[in-house]
Structure formats: C-alpha cells, structure tokens
Tab-separated table of C-alpha atoms and ligand atoms in Angstrom:
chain	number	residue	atom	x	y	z
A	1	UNK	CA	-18.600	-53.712	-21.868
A	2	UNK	CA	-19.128	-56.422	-21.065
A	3	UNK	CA	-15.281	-57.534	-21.299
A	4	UNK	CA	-13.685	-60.715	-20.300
A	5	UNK	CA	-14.664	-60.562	-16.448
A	6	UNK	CA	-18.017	-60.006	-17.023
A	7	UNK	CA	-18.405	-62.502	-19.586
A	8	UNK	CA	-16.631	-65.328	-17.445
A	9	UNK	CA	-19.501	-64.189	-14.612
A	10	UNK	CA	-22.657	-64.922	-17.228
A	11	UNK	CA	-20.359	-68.188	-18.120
A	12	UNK	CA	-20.670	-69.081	-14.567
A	13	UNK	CA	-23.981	-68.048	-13.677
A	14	UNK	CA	-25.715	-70.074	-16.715
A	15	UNK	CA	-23.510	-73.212	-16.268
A	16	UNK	CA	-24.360	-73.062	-12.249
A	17	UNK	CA	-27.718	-72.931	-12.829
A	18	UNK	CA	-28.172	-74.976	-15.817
A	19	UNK	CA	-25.680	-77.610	-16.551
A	20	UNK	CA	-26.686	-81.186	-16.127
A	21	UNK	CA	-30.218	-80.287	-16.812
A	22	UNK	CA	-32.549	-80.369	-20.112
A	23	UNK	CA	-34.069	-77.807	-21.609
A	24	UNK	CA	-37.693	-78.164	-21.951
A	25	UNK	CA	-38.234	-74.499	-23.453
A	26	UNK	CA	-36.788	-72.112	-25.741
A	27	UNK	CA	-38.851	-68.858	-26.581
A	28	UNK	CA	-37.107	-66.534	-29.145
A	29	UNK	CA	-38.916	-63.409	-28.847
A	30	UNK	CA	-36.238	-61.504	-31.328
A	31	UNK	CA	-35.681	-64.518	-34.515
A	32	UNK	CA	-32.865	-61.546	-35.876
A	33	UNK	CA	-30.893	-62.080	-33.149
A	34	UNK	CA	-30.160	-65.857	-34.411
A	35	UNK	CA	-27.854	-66.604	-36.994
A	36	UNK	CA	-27.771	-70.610	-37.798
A	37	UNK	CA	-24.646	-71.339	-39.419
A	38	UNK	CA	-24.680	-74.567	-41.550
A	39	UNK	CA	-27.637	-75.724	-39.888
A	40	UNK	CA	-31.259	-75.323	-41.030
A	41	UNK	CA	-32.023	-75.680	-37.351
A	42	UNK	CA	-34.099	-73.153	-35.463
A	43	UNK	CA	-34.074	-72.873	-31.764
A	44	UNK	CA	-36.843	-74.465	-31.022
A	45	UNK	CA	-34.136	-78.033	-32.051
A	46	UNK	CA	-32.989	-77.273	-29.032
A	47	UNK	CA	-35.537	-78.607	-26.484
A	48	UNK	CA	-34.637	-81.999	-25.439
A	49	UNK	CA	-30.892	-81.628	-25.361
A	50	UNK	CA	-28.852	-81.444	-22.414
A	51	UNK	CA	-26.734	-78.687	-21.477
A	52	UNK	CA	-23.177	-80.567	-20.511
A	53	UNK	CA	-20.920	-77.407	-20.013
A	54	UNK	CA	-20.731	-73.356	-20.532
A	55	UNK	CA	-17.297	-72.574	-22.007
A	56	UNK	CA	-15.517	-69.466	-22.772
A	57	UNK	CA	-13.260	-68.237	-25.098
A	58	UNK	CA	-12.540	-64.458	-24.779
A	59	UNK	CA	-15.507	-63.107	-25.406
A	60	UNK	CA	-17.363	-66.228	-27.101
A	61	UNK	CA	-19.700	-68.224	-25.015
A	62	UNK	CA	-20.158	-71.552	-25.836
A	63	UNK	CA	-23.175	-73.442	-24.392
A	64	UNK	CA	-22.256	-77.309	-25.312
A	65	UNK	CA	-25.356	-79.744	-25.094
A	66	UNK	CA	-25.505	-83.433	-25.333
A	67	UNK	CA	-26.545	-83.140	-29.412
A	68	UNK	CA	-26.605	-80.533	-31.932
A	69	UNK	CA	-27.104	-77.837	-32.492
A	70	UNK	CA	-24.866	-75.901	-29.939
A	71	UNK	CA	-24.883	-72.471	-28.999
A	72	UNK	CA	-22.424	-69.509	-29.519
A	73	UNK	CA	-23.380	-66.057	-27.550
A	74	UNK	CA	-21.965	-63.125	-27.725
A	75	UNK	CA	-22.912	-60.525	-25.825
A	76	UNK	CA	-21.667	-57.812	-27.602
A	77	UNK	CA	-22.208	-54.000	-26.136
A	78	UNK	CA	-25.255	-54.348	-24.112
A	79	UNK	CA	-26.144	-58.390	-23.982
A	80	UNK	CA	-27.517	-58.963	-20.194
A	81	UNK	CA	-28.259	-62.955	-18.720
A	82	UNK	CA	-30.191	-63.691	-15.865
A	83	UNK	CA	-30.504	-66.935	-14.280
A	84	UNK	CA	-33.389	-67.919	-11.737
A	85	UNK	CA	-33.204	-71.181	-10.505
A	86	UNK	CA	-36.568	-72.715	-8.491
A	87	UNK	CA	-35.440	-71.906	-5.265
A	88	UNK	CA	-35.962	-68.427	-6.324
A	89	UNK	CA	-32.149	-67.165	-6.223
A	90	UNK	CA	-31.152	-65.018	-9.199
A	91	UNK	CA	-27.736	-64.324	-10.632
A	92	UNK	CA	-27.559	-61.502	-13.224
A	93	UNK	CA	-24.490	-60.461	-15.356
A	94	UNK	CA	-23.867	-58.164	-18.009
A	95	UNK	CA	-24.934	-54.924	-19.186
A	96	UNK	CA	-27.027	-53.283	-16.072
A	97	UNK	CA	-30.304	-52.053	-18.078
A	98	UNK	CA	-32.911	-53.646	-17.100
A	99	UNK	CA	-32.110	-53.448	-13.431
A	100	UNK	CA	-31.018	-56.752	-11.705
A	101	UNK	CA	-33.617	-57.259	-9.798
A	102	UNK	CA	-36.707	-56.253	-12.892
A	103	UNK	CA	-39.118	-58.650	-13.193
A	104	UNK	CA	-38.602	-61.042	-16.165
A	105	UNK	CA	-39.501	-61.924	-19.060
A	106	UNK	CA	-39.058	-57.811	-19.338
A	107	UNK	CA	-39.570	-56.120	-22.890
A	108	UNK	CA	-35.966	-56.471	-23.893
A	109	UNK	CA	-35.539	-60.241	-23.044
A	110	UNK	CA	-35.159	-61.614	-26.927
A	111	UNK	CA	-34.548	-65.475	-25.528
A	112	UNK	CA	-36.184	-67.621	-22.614
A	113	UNK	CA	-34.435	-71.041	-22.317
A	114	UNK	CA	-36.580	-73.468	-19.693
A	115	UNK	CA	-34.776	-76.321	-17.774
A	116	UNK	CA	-36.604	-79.417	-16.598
A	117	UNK	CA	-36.639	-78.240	-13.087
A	118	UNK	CA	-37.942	-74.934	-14.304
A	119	UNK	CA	-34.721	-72.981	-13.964
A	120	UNK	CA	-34.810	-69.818	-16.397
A	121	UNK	CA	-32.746	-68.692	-18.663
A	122	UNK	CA	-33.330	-65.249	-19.965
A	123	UNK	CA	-30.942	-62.933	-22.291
A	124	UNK	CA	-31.925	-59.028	-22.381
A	125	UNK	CA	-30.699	-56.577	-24.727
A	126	UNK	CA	-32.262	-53.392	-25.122
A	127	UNK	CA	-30.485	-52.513	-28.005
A	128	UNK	CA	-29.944	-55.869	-29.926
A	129	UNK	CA	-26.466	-56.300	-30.562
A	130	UNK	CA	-26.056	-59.467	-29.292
A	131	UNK	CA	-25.775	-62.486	-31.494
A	132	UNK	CA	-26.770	-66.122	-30.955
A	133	UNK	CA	-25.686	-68.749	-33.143
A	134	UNK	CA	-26.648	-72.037	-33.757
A	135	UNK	CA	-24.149	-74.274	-35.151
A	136	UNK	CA	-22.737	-78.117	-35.195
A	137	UNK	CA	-20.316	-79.371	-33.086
A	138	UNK	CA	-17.917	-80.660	-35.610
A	139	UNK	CA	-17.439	-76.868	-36.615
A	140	UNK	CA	-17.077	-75.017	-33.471
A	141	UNK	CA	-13.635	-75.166	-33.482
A	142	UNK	CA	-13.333	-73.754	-36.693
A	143	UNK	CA	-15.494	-70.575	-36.317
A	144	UNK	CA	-13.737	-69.781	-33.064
A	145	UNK	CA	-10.329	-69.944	-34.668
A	146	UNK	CA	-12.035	-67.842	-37.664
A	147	UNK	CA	-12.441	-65.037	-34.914
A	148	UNK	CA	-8.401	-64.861	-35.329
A	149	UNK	CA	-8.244	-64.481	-31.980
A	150	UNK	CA	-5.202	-64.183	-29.791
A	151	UNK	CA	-3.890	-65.402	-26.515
A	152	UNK	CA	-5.785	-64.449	-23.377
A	153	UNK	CA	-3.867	-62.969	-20.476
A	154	UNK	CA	-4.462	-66.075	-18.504
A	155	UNK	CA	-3.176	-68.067	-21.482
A	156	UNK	CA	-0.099	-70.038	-20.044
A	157	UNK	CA	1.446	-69.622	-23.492
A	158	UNK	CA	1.476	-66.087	-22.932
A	159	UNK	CA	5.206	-65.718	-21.736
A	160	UNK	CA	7.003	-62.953	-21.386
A	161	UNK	CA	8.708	-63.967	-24.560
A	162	UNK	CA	5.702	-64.214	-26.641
A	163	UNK	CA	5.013	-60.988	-25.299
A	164	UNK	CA	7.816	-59.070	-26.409
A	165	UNK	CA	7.887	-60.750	-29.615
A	166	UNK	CA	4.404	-59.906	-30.553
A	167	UNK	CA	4.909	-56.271	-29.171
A	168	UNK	CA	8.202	-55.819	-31.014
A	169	UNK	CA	6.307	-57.369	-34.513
A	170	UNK	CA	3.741	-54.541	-34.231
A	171	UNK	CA	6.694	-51.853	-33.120
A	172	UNK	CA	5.091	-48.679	-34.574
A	173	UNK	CA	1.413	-49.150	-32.908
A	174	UNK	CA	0.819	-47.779	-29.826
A	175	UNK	CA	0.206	-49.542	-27.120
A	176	UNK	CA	-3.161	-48.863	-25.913
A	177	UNK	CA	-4.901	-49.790	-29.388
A	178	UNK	CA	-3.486	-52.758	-29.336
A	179	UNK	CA	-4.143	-54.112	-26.564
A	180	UNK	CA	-8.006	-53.816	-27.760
A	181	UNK	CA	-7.009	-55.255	-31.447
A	182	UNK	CA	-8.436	-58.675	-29.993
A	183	UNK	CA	-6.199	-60.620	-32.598
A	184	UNK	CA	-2.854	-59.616	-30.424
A	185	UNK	CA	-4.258	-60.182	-27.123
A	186	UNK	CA	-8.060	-61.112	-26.421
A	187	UNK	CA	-10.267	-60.341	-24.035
A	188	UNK	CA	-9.403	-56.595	-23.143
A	189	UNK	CA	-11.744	-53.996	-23.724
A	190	UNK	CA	-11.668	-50.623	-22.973
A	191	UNK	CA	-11.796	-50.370	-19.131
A	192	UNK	CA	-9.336	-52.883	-18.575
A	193	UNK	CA	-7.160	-51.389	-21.425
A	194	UNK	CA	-6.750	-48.488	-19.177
A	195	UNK	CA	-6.662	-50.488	-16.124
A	196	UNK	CA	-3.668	-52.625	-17.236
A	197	UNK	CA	-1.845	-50.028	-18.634
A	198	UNK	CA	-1.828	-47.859	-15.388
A	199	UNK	CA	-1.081	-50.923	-13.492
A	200	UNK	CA	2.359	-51.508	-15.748
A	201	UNK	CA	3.055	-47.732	-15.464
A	202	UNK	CA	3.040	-47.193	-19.199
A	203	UNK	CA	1.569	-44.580	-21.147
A	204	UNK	CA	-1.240	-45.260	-23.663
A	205	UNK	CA	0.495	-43.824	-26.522
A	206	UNK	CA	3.874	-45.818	-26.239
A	207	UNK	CA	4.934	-47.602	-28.982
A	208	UNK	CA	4.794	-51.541	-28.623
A	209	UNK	CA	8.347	-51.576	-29.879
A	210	UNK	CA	9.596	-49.122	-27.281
A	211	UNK	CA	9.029	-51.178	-23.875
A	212	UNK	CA	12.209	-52.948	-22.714
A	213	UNK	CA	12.538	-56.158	-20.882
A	214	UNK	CA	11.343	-54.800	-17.316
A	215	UNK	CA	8.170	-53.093	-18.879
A	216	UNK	CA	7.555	-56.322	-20.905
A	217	UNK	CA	7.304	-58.133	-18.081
A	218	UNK	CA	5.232	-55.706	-16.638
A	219	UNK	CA	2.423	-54.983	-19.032
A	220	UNK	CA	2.030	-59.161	-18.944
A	221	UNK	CA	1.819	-59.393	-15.067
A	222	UNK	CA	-0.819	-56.085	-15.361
A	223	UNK	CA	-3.255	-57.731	-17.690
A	224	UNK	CA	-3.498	-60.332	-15.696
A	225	UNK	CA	-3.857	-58.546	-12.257
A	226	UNK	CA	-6.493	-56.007	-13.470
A	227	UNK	CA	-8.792	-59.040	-14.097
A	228	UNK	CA	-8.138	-61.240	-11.678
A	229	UNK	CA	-8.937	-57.962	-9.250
A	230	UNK	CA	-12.329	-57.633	-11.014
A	231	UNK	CA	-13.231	-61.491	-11.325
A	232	UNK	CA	-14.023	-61.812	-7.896
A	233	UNK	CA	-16.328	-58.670	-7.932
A	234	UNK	CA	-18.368	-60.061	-11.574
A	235	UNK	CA	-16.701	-57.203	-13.063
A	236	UNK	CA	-16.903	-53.563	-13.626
A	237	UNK	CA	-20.248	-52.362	-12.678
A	238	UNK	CA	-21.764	-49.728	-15.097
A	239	UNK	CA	-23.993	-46.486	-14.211
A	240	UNK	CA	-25.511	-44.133	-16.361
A	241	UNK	CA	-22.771	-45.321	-18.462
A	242	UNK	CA	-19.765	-45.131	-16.368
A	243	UNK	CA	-17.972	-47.719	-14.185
A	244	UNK	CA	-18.692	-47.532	-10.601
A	245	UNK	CA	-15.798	-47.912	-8.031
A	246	UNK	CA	-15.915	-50.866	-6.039
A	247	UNK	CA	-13.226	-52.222	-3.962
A	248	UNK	CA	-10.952	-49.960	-5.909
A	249	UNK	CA	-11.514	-51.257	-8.853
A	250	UNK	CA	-11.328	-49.830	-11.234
A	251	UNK	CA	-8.289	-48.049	-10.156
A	252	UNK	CA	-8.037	-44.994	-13.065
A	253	UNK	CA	-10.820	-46.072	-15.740
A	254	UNK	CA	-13.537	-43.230	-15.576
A	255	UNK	CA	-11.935	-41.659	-12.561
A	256	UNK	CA	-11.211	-38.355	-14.687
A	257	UNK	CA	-10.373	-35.370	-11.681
A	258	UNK	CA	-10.155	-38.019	-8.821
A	259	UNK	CA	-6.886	-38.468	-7.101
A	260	UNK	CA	-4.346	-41.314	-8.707
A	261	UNK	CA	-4.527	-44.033	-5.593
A	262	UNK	CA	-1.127	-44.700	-6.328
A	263	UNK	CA	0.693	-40.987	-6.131
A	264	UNK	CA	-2.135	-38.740	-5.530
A	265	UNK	CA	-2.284	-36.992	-8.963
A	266	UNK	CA	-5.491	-35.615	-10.621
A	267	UNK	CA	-6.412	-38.344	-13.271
A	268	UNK	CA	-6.997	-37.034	-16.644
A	269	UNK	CA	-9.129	-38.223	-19.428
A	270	UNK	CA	-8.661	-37.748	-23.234
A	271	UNK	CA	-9.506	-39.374	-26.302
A	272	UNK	CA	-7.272	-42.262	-27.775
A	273	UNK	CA	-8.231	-43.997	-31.236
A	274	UNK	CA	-12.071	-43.398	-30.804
A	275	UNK	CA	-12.395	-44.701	-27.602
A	276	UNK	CA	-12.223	-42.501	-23.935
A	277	UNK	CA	-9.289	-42.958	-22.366
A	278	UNK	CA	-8.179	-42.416	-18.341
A	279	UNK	CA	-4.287	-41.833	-17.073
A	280	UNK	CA	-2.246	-40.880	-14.572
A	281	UNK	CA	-0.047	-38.795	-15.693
A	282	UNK	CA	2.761	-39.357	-13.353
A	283	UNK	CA	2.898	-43.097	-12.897
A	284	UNK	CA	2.257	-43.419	-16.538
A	285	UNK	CA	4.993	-40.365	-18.411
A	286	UNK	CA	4.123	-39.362	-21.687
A	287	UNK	CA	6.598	-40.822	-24.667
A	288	UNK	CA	9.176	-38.071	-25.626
B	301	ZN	ZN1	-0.300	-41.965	-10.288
C-alpha cells in the first residue's frame, strides 16, 4: 500500500487539479527525500515550468512539464498527495495518516508545489519512504525500463499466451510470490495479490507451472477484475492498518474469520513469503 489503484487515483487527482497550469512554488521541507539523477538541479528549477501531463507506470509517477527537469514519485509504503484547488475542493489519495480532511501543510508534508491559480500540491509521509526524483527528459525512458518492470494487467500485450509462457518459465515458484515479484507482472501488491488469486480460485502456494489452460486464463481475467473493482472506489482504504470493506471490496484480503462471500467458508489467514496472506480455503484447494 499504496498499489496500482491507489496510485492511478493520486495520478488523477494531481493531473485534475494541476495540469495546464504553472507552478509558481515548490517548498521542500524534507531535501532527503530528493534524489536528482544527472541533473545538478534542485527543486526549486522547477518554478516556471508547466505541468503538461501526470503519467503512470505501475507504480512510477511521472509528472511531465513543459522543460526540464521532470519529476518521478514514488510513493512507496506510506507516500500520501493531497490536492486543493481554489475553489476549496480537496482530493486526497494514498496512505490515510494524516487524516483526509487535516489541515495542510501538516508536520509530515515534505513537498508543497504552488500553481499559478494557487492550486496546492502537497505530498505527506510520516515515515519518509517516498522518493522524488528529478531527472531529464531524454532519460526517463531509460530509468523506467531500469525498474525491469513487467507487463501490467491492463497491458494489452498481456495475453493469455504471454501468460502461460511466463508462468510456465518460472514453473517451480509459487504463485502468490510472484505475482508481487514486480518484474513478472507489475503493479500487484499484497492486497490485490490475495484478491486476484481468490478471484481465479487458485491457491497461493501453487506452482506457476502447475495451472492449465482454464486457470491460465483465469488468473489473467482476475488481475484485471480485482482492480478494475477497486479503481472506481480510489482503492483499498486502510485503518489502523488493515483494509476496510467497501462495496465488497476487498473480497478475502484482511477478512481473516469472516464468511467467504462466495461459499460461506471461514477465511483464514497465514503467513506466505514474509508477507500476511488471506484464503478461502474452499474456492481456493490447497496443492497436493
Ligand atoms: Zn470460498
């Protein structure tokens, strides 16, 4: 958290309030959290330009102005934007401490961007993990494909095929790991991991090379469903550390003792690789 829904939601909610405009302020409160690659630019290079576009590539943000430098974020664990254009609306994304609705700048915001209408940009993060980088254009390209990441879910070149190839390549993993190794597939973390599993009826410890044809074609139509189910919603909504149900979603992650809304059975929890880990454990058999 935040994973690939919530991230598209700050991508939205910065490029709705922002794009098109200039920035006019940029208050780093936090210099650590910047990292200029190639560039001897600091932040402050950035007032003048012109924010064109907010793109996203698994869990990268790019904010693209009119002249360098540009900006990568990543929110990591427990990155937060808020947006407040002058009308006074406010859309907030991300990890849920502070609360939405705090005032701001709060003691955790580490960057203040200012847009010529006075729309605000602010990114929290109480425990500074996430990274802001400053870097040309003309290299962008190259230090997203450095990330060695993956298709997406959404990724049209994602077939079926591709699918079963890369699952059969990486035969003896199981399956729930790699769906979080970010090179095979990015843009699942944890809860949706467990969310698109369940959904595809397969147990977290299957080996990739075990699924056949049917449960191929599952797994791919699953990771796509369990996010375009929490897109709509800005994603999974955290409290006191645990995602919060909300329009059934999410269907088994953090549901440990609550009834499977599939078959009825008691949802169980146990720990997978490092990482918590929720099941049914009748839609979703264990491997003999
Ligand atoms: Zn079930």
């Amino acid at each position: 958290m935040p994973e690939l829904p919530e991230v598209e939601t700050v991508r939205g909610i910065i490029e709705r309030a922002a794009a098109g405009k200039q920035v006019v302020g940029a208050v780093c409160a936090r210099p650590k959290l910047i990292e200029a690659i190639d560039t001897e630019l600091g932040i402050e290079r950035i007032v003048g330009s012109r924010l064109l576009a907010v793109e996203r590539r698994a869990k990268w943000l790019t904010l693209r102005f009119d002249r360098d430098p540009q900006i990568i974020l990543h929110l990591r664990m427990t990155g937060q934007v808020a947006a407040i254009t002058p009308d006074g609306a406010r859309e907030v994304a991300g990890h849920p401490v502070p609360a939405y609705d705090a005032p701001l700048p709060a003691t955790t915001t580490h960057l203040t961007l200012t847009f010529d209408d006075g729309t605000l940009v602010y990114l929290q993060d109480p425990r500074h993990f996430a990274r802001l980088s400053l870097i040309p254009a003309a290299i962008l390209g190259d230090y997203l494909a450095e990330r060695n990441l993956g298709p997406e879910p959404f990724d049209p070149a994602l077939t079926t095929e591709r699918l079963a190839a890369g699952l059969a390549a990486r035969g003896r993993l199981k399956l729930k790991p790699l769906l979080l190794d970010q090179s095979f597939v990015a843009g699942l973390g944890n809860i949706y991991a467990d969310e698109a599993l369940h959904h595809a009826r397969l147990h977290p410890e299957r080996r990739a090379g075990s699924l056949d044809a049917a449960e191929t074609a599952r797994l791919r139509v699953a990771m796509r469903a369990v996010l375009e189910e929490a897109l709509p919603i800005g994603g999974a909504r955290i409290h006191h550390g645990k995602a919060t149900q909300i329009n059934g979603f999410p269907r088994v992650h953090a549901r440990k003792g609550e009834a499977c809304d599939r078959c009825g059975t008691t949802i169980e929890k146990y720990t997978l690789a490092g990482r918590g880990t929720y099941l049914c454990p009748r839609c979703q058999p264990a491997p003999e």
